[in-house]
């Protein structure tokens, strides 16, 4: 990492040579200004008003504009010879608990790197002293043409410095809070606490810039001649009419979301019963009001159930009829047989009687 400032930390009579490097970097997507008609770049040129010509960076210096509009030139040599001890020194003025620092004052962050082997021992001494005391160091230093306030703290095995705003640079929150007395009930506070507990904590390393990723996708799509992805339509948030109901719904939704994250494989099994409940609740009015459809369905069902009985009865009827016919035919045959036997017996008796009589006469 390239250093942006070289100096020393003044720790009482101890001097620690250090280099100041940026601790943060920006990953934001940068754009250029273009002429929308032909796509030409729009550039800003530095022009001298008196000579009406463009000047190079080497010809540009600093000046202070007075109240009457006149310019008072200030050189880098003038600034380097300022009669302050923090021109090239980070002067530690106090050690305080970290919670004494208002986060509103915190600005840019830097790493303080030990400059050379002689700085290793005092650098480590200051770092371990800050660790053991659980305090931070308040320091004053000069950077980019002005004296600044800083906070030194331990980050891992390094010492970091946060630029702080001066106390008079932080505005008071006047006119920001709601006007008038607002009463919050204990039940609402309990639900708010439950919502906070349900949401729980999060690892900040898991968070990322979704806006930057979306911009990069749009740029990649347009560079490939494709259509950029469309934004997802999100339901507009409804008006909060009942704070208690909103808190209860938020707690319920947060718990369901957390349960779904913890048991990812069973997520579908948890959703299906909810869909069935919704379907039954929607059909319930139709069932209570639709008596005609219910009675019709019942009649159809009864008719279907009755059909096998009718066919069975018909089969039984046909079976009994055929049995009767068969019995009648058998009875008729028997009667015919009996009558034939009687007639045969009569004719035989007659013949026998005639023969007997003729025998008697001949004798």
Short mmCIF file of C-alpha atoms in Angstrom, two decimals:
data_model
loop_
_atom_site.label_atom_id
_atom_site.label_comp_id
_atom_site.label_asym_id
_atom_site.label_seq_id
_atom_site.Cartn_x
_atom_site.Cartn_y
_atom_site.Cartn_z
CA UNK A 1 0.00 0.00 0.00
CA UNK A 2 1.32 3.41 -0.97
CA UNK A 3 1.82 5.86 1.85
CA UNK A 4 0.10 9.24 1.65
CA UNK A 5 1.91 10.90 4.56
CA UNK A 6 5.21 10.36 6.40
CA UNK A 7 5.84 11.53 9.94
CA UNK A 8 6.02 10.29 13.49
CA UNK A 9 3.80 9.53 16.47
CA UNK A 10 4.67 11.63 19.49
CA UNK A 11 4.01 9.51 22.59
CA UNK A 12 5.35 11.63 25.44
CA UNK A 13 9.11 11.62 24.91
CA UNK A 14 8.85 8.59 22.62
CA UNK A 15 8.88 9.21 18.86
CA UNK A 16 7.64 6.47 16.51
CA UNK A 17 8.40 6.98 12.78
CA UNK A 18 5.34 5.91 10.80
CA UNK A 19 3.78 5.97 7.34
CA UNK A 20 0.13 6.80 6.81
CA UNK A 21 -1.78 4.61 4.33
CA UNK A 22 -5.47 4.48 3.43
CA UNK A 23 -7.36 1.73 5.27
CA UNK A 24 -10.40 1.78 2.99
CA UNK A 25 -11.07 1.77 -0.73
CA UNK A 26 -14.10 2.50 -2.86
CA UNK A 27 -15.56 -0.13 -5.19
CA UNK A 28 -18.26 2.13 -6.60
CA UNK A 29 -18.81 2.06 -10.36
CA UNK A 30 -17.64 5.35 -11.85
CA UNK A 31 -19.21 6.96 -14.91
CA UNK A 32 -18.01 9.47 -17.49
CA UNK A 33 -20.00 12.36 -18.86
CA UNK A 34 -20.76 12.12 -22.58
CA UNK A 35 -22.59 14.05 -25.26
CA UNK A 36 -25.88 12.11 -25.62
CA UNK A 37 -26.18 12.85 -29.35
CA UNK A 38 -22.86 11.40 -30.53
CA UNK A 39 -21.32 9.79 -27.40
CA UNK A 40 -18.37 12.20 -27.28
CA UNK A 41 -16.57 12.68 -23.95
CA UNK A 42 -17.30 15.81 -21.96
CA UNK A 43 -14.09 17.14 -20.37
CA UNK A 44 -13.35 20.01 -18.05
CA UNK A 45 -10.44 22.19 -18.93
CA UNK A 46 -8.61 24.52 -16.57
CA UNK A 47 -8.46 27.93 -18.18
CA UNK A 48 -6.85 31.10 -16.92
CA UNK A 49 -9.41 33.89 -16.92
CA UNK A 50 -6.85 36.61 -17.56
CA UNK A 51 -5.04 34.96 -20.46
CA UNK A 52 -8.05 32.96 -21.72
CA UNK A 53 -5.98 29.85 -22.31
CA UNK A 54 -5.74 26.34 -20.87
CA UNK A 55 -2.98 25.86 -18.29
CA UNK A 56 -1.14 22.72 -17.13
CA UNK A 57 -1.15 21.30 -13.59
CA UNK A 58 2.39 22.54 -13.00
CA UNK A 59 1.19 26.12 -13.49
CA UNK A 60 -1.58 25.84 -10.89
CA UNK A 61 -1.06 26.88 -7.26
CA UNK A 62 -3.11 27.76 -4.15
CA UNK A 63 -4.53 31.10 -3.09
CA UNK A 64 -6.87 32.44 -0.44
CA UNK A 65 -9.74 34.63 -1.68
CA UNK A 66 -10.12 37.71 0.47
CA UNK A 67 -13.43 39.39 1.28
CA UNK A 68 -12.91 41.94 -1.51
CA UNK A 69 -12.26 39.19 -4.08
CA UNK A 70 -8.48 39.57 -4.23
CA UNK A 71 -6.31 36.43 -4.28
CA UNK A 72 -3.55 35.89 -1.70
CA UNK A 73 -1.11 33.20 -2.98
CA UNK A 74 -0.15 30.44 -0.49
CA UNK A 75 2.70 28.05 -1.35
CA UNK A 76 3.48 24.57 -0.07
CA UNK A 77 6.55 26.03 1.63
CA UNK A 78 4.33 28.41 3.57
CA UNK A 79 2.23 25.51 4.80
CA UNK A 80 5.22 23.36 5.69
CA UNK A 81 6.59 26.09 7.96
CA UNK A 82 3.44 26.56 9.99
CA UNK A 83 4.27 27.17 13.68
CA UNK A 84 2.42 24.09 14.95
CA UNK A 85 3.91 20.85 16.33
CA UNK A 86 1.57 18.64 14.25
CA UNK A 87 2.95 19.60 10.83
CA UNK A 88 4.79 16.27 10.59
CA UNK A 89 3.77 14.68 13.87
CA UNK A 90 0.75 12.81 15.17
CA UNK A 91 0.69 14.20 18.67
CA UNK A 92 -1.16 12.07 21.23
CA UNK A 93 -2.93 14.34 23.70
CA UNK A 94 -5.05 11.91 25.77
CA UNK A 95 -6.24 8.33 26.31
CA UNK A 96 -10.00 7.81 26.76
CA UNK A 97 -12.50 4.91 26.70
CA UNK A 98 -13.71 4.16 23.19
CA UNK A 99 -17.35 4.76 24.08
CA UNK A 100 -16.51 8.40 24.78
CA UNK A 101 -16.14 8.97 21.03
CA UNK A 102 -19.32 9.92 19.23
CA UNK A 103 -19.61 7.89 15.98
CA UNK A 104 -20.84 11.06 14.29
CA UNK A 105 -17.32 12.43 14.58
CA UNK A 106 -15.64 9.48 12.86
CA UNK A 107 -14.46 9.98 9.30
CA UNK A 108 -11.73 8.49 7.10
CA UNK A 109 -9.68 5.55 8.37
CA UNK A 110 -5.94 5.04 7.99
CA UNK A 111 -3.36 2.43 8.95
CA UNK A 112 -0.21 3.55 10.74
CA UNK A 113 2.72 1.47 9.48
CA UNK A 114 6.04 1.37 11.31
CA UNK A 115 8.69 3.10 9.20
CA UNK A 116 11.89 1.06 9.41
CA UNK A 117 13.36 -1.31 11.98
CA UNK A 118 13.95 1.33 14.71
CA UNK A 119 10.19 1.98 14.85
CA UNK A 120 9.26 -1.67 15.55
CA UNK A 121 9.91 -1.57 19.32
CA UNK A 122 8.07 1.68 20.21
CA UNK A 123 5.27 0.79 17.75
CA UNK A 124 4.70 -2.55 19.52
CA UNK A 125 4.87 -0.83 22.92
CA UNK A 126 2.11 1.62 22.02
CA UNK A 127 -0.03 -1.14 20.52
CA UNK A 128 0.21 -3.39 23.59
CA UNK A 129 -0.41 -0.44 25.94
CA UNK A 130 -3.63 0.38 24.08
CA UNK A 131 -4.71 -3.28 24.25
CA UNK A 132 -4.15 -3.64 27.97
CA UNK A 133 -5.78 -0.35 28.91
CA UNK A 134 -8.90 -0.92 26.69
CA UNK A 135 -8.66 2.70 25.71
CA UNK A 136 -8.04 4.70 22.54
CA UNK A 137 -5.60 7.54 21.95
CA UNK A 138 -6.78 11.00 20.92
CA UNK A 139 -4.29 12.78 18.70
CA UNK A 140 -3.87 15.91 16.58
CA UNK A 141 -2.20 15.88 13.17
CA UNK A 142 -1.98 18.04 10.03
CA UNK A 143 -3.01 16.62 6.66
CA UNK A 144 -3.95 18.22 3.34
CA UNK A 145 -3.56 21.77 4.50
CA UNK A 146 -5.41 21.63 7.81
CA UNK A 147 -5.00 20.35 11.34
CA UNK A 148 -7.22 17.42 12.18
CA UNK A 149 -8.32 15.35 15.14
CA UNK A 150 -7.72 11.61 15.20
CA UNK A 151 -8.41 8.48 17.23
CA UNK A 152 -5.84 5.69 17.42
CA UNK A 153 -6.99 2.14 18.17
CA UNK A 154 -5.71 -1.41 17.71
CA UNK A 155 -6.89 -3.47 14.73
CA UNK A 156 -5.35 -6.93 14.80
CA UNK A 157 -1.59 -6.40 15.03
CA UNK A 158 -1.73 -2.90 13.58
CA UNK A 159 -2.61 0.57 14.81
CA UNK A 160 -5.38 2.33 12.93
CA UNK A 161 -6.29 6.00 13.04
CA UNK A 162 -9.74 7.42 12.38
CA UNK A 163 -10.01 11.03 11.37
CA UNK A 164 -12.41 12.85 13.69
CA UNK A 165 -14.44 15.96 13.16
CA UNK A 166 -13.90 18.74 15.62
CA UNK A 167 -16.74 18.93 18.18
CA UNK A 168 -18.00 22.21 16.74
CA UNK A 169 -18.33 20.59 13.29
CA UNK A 170 -21.06 18.19 14.47
CA UNK A 171 -24.53 19.67 14.25
CA UNK A 172 -27.02 19.33 17.09
CA UNK A 173 -30.14 17.24 16.20
CA UNK A 174 -32.51 20.16 16.54
CA UNK A 175 -35.88 19.80 14.81
CA UNK A 176 -35.19 16.19 13.85
CA UNK A 177 -37.15 14.30 16.49
CA UNK A 178 -40.99 14.14 16.20
CA UNK A 179 -42.74 17.07 17.78
CA UNK A 180 -45.33 16.52 20.51
CA UNK A 181 -45.63 13.83 23.14
CA UNK A 182 -45.77 10.28 21.80
CA UNK A 183 -46.63 7.48 24.23
CA UNK A 184 -45.26 3.98 23.67
CA UNK A 185 -46.91 1.11 25.54
CA UNK A 186 -45.03 -1.68 27.26
CA UNK A 187 -46.66 -4.27 24.97
CA UNK A 188 -45.27 -2.45 21.94
CA UNK A 189 -41.82 -2.36 23.48
CA UNK A 190 -42.05 -6.09 24.24
CA UNK A 191 -42.92 -6.83 20.62
CA UNK A 192 -40.10 -4.58 19.42
CA UNK A 193 -37.69 -6.47 21.69
CA UNK A 194 -39.01 -9.79 20.37
CA UNK A 195 -38.49 -8.59 16.80
CA UNK A 196 -34.92 -7.54 17.60
CA UNK A 197 -34.21 -10.90 19.23
CA UNK A 198 -35.73 -12.78 16.30
CA UNK A 199 -33.70 -10.90 13.70
CA UNK A 200 -30.64 -11.58 15.83
CA UNK A 201 -27.11 -10.75 14.69
CA UNK A 202 -25.41 -10.93 11.31
CA UNK A 203 -21.87 -11.32 10.08
CA UNK A 204 -20.98 -8.06 8.35
CA UNK A 205 -18.69 -9.98 5.99
CA UNK A 206 -21.81 -11.55 4.45
CA UNK A 207 -23.14 -8.15 3.35
CA UNK A 208 -22.31 -6.84 -0.13
CA UNK A 209 -23.20 -3.98 -2.45
CA UNK A 210 -26.15 -5.25 -4.49
CA UNK A 211 -26.52 -1.91 -6.25
CA UNK A 212 -22.98 -2.09 -7.63
CA UNK A 213 -23.54 -5.68 -8.80
CA UNK A 214 -26.76 -4.66 -10.55
CA UNK A 215 -24.97 -1.77 -12.31
CA UNK A 216 -22.20 -4.13 -13.44
CA UNK A 217 -24.81 -6.52 -14.87
CA UNK A 218 -26.40 -3.67 -16.83
CA UNK A 219 -23.02 -2.58 -18.19
CA UNK A 220 -22.10 -6.15 -19.18
CA UNK A 221 -25.46 -6.71 -20.90
CA UNK A 222 -25.25 -3.49 -22.91
CA UNK A 223 -21.63 -4.20 -23.85
CA UNK A 224 -22.71 -7.59 -25.22
CA UNK A 225 -25.61 -6.04 -27.14
CA UNK A 226 -28.18 -7.71 -24.94
CA UNK A 227 -31.21 -6.31 -23.19
CA UNK A 228 -30.46 -5.16 -19.64
CA UNK A 229 -32.21 -7.11 -16.88
CA UNK A 230 -35.51 -5.64 -15.78
CA UNK A 231 -36.21 -4.64 -12.22
CA UNK A 232 -38.39 -6.91 -10.14
CA UNK A 233 -41.78 -5.51 -9.28
CA UNK A 234 -42.13 -5.24 -5.54
CA UNK A 235 -45.40 -4.81 -3.74
CA UNK A 236 -45.90 -1.34 -2.41
CA UNK A 237 -45.83 -1.24 1.38
CA UNK A 238 -49.25 -0.73 2.90
CA UNK A 239 -50.13 1.95 5.38
CA UNK A 240 -49.48 1.07 8.99
CA UNK A 241 -52.82 1.48 10.72
CA UNK A 242 -52.18 -0.68 13.76
CA UNK A 243 -48.66 -0.60 15.21
CA UNK A 244 -49.26 -3.68 17.36
CA UNK A 245 -50.50 -5.70 14.38
CA UNK A 246 -47.53 -4.55 12.30
CA UNK A 247 -45.10 -5.60 15.04
CA UNK A 248 -46.79 -8.98 15.48
CA UNK A 249 -46.69 -9.65 11.73
CA UNK A 250 -43.05 -8.59 11.60
CA UNK A 251 -42.11 -10.96 14.42
CA UNK A 252 -44.02 -13.81 12.77
CA UNK A 253 -42.41 -13.18 9.39
CA UNK A 254 -38.95 -12.92 10.91
CA UNK A 255 -39.38 -16.21 12.77
CA UNK A 256 -40.62 -17.99 9.65
CA UNK A 257 -37.70 -16.60 7.66
CA UNK A 258 -35.20 -17.63 10.31
CA UNK A 259 -36.73 -21.12 10.59
CA UNK A 260 -36.57 -21.47 6.83
CA UNK A 261 -32.87 -20.56 6.78
CA UNK A 262 -32.02 -23.01 9.53
CA UNK A 263 -33.91 -25.90 7.91
CA UNK A 264 -33.41 -25.27 4.21
CA UNK A 265 -34.18 -28.85 2.97
CA UNK A 266 -37.59 -28.85 4.69
CA UNK A 267 -38.61 -25.50 3.25
CA UNK A 268 -41.08 -26.98 0.73
CA UNK A 269 -42.71 -29.18 3.34
CA UNK A 270 -43.41 -26.11 5.45
CA UNK A 271 -44.97 -24.19 2.58
CA UNK A 272 -47.39 -26.84 1.33
CA UNK A 273 -49.66 -26.92 4.41
CA UNK A 274 -50.01 -23.15 4.22
CA UNK A 275 -51.27 -23.40 0.63
CA UNK A 276 -53.80 -26.07 1.61
CA UNK A 277 -55.13 -23.88 4.41
CA UNK A 278 -55.54 -20.97 2.05
CA UNK A 279 -57.43 -23.17 -0.44
CA UNK A 280 -59.78 -24.54 2.21
CA UNK A 281 -60.46 -21.07 3.55
CA UNK A 282 -61.32 -19.86 0.07
CA UNK A 283 -63.65 -22.75 -0.65
CA UNK A 284 -65.44 -22.58 2.67
CA UNK A 285 -67.93 -19.80 1.64
CA UNK A 286 -68.83 -21.70 -1.53
CA UNK A 287 -69.62 -24.85 0.40
CA UNK A 288 -71.83 -23.07 2.92
CA UNK A 289 -73.70 -21.04 0.29
CA UNK A 290 -73.85 -23.63 -2.50
CA UNK A 291 -76.58 -25.96 -1.24
CA UNK A 292 -77.80 -26.77 -4.76
CA UNK A 293 -74.48 -28.10 -5.87
CA UNK A 294 -74.19 -30.16 -2.68
CA UNK A 295 -77.66 -31.70 -3.03
CA UNK A 296 -77.09 -32.39 -6.73
CA UNK A 297 -73.82 -34.10 -5.95
CA UNK A 298 -75.55 -36.13 -3.22
CA UNK A 299 -78.33 -37.18 -5.65
CA UNK A 300 -75.80 -38.20 -8.27
CA UNK A 301 -73.88 -40.18 -5.69
CA UNK A 302 -77.09 -41.88 -4.47
CA UNK A 303 -78.09 -42.63 -8.06
CA UNK A 304 -74.70 -44.16 -8.76
CA UNK A 305 -74.97 -46.26 -5.62
CA UNK A 306 -78.51 -47.32 -6.52
CA UNK A 307 -77.61 -48.46 -10.07
CA UNK A 308 -75.93 -51.72 -8.99
CA UNK A 309 -79.00 -52.59 -6.84
CA UNK A 310 -81.37 -52.15 -9.81
CA UNK A 311 -79.28 -54.32 -12.03
CA UNK A 312 -79.09 -56.93 -9.28
CA UNK A 313 -82.84 -56.85 -8.83
CA UNK A 314 -83.35 -57.21 -12.58
CA UNK A 315 -81.02 -60.15 -12.72
CA UNK A 316 -82.82 -61.76 -9.79
CA UNK A 317 -86.21 -61.17 -11.49
CA UNK A 318 -85.05 -62.64 -14.77
CA UNK A 319 -83.54 -65.61 -12.92
CA UNK A 320 -86.80 -66.30 -11.03
CA UNK A 321 -88.86 -65.97 -14.23
CA UNK A 322 -86.68 -68.46 -16.09
CA UNK A 323 -86.89 -70.80 -13.10
CA UNK A 324 -90.71 -70.58 -13.14
CA UNK A 325 -90.82 -71.27 -16.88
CA UNK A 326 -88.58 -74.28 -16.46
CA UNK A 327 -90.72 -75.57 -13.59
CA UNK A 328 -93.89 -75.06 -15.64
CA UNK A 329 -92.43 -76.94 -18.60
CA UNK A 330 -91.41 -79.82 -16.29
CA UNK A 331 -94.86 -79.96 -14.74
CA UNK A 332 -96.48 -79.99 -18.16
CA UNK A 333 -94.27 -82.84 -19.31
CA UNK A 334 -95.07 -84.81 -16.17
CA UNK A 335 -98.80 -84.25 -16.64
CA UNK A 336 -98.57 -85.28 -20.27
CA UNK A 337 -96.67 -88.42 -19.25
CA UNK A 338 -99.25 -89.31 -16.66
CA UNK A 339 -102.15 -88.86 -19.07
CA UNK A 340 -100.39 -90.95 -21.71
CA UNK A 341 -99.77 -93.73 -19.18
CA UNK A 342 -103.45 -93.70 -18.15
CA UNK A 343 -104.60 -93.91 -21.75
CA UNK A 344 -102.17 -96.76 -22.44
CA UNK A 345 -103.37 -98.61 -19.38
CA UNK A 346 -107.02 -98.18 -20.41
CA UNK A 347 -106.41 -99.38 -23.94
CA UNK A 348 -104.45 -102.36 -22.71
CA UNK A 349 -107.21 -103.26 -20.24
CA UNK A 350 -109.82 -103.07 -22.97
CA UNK A 351 -107.84 -105.34 -25.26
CA UNK A 352 -107.28 -107.87 -22.48
CA UNK A 353 -110.97 -107.89 -21.60
CA UNK A 354 -111.98 -108.46 -25.26
CA UNK A 355 -109.57 -111.37 -25.62
CA UNK A 356 -110.86 -112.98 -22.39
CA UNK A 357 -114.46 -112.69 -23.54
CA UNK A 358 -113.71 -114.21 -26.93
CA UNK A 359 -111.95 -117.13 -25.29
CA UNK A 360 -114.92 -117.77 -23.03
CA UNK A 361 -117.32 -117.81 -25.99
CA UNK A 362 -115.22 -120.25 -27.95
CA UNK A 363 -115.06 -122.59 -25.02
#
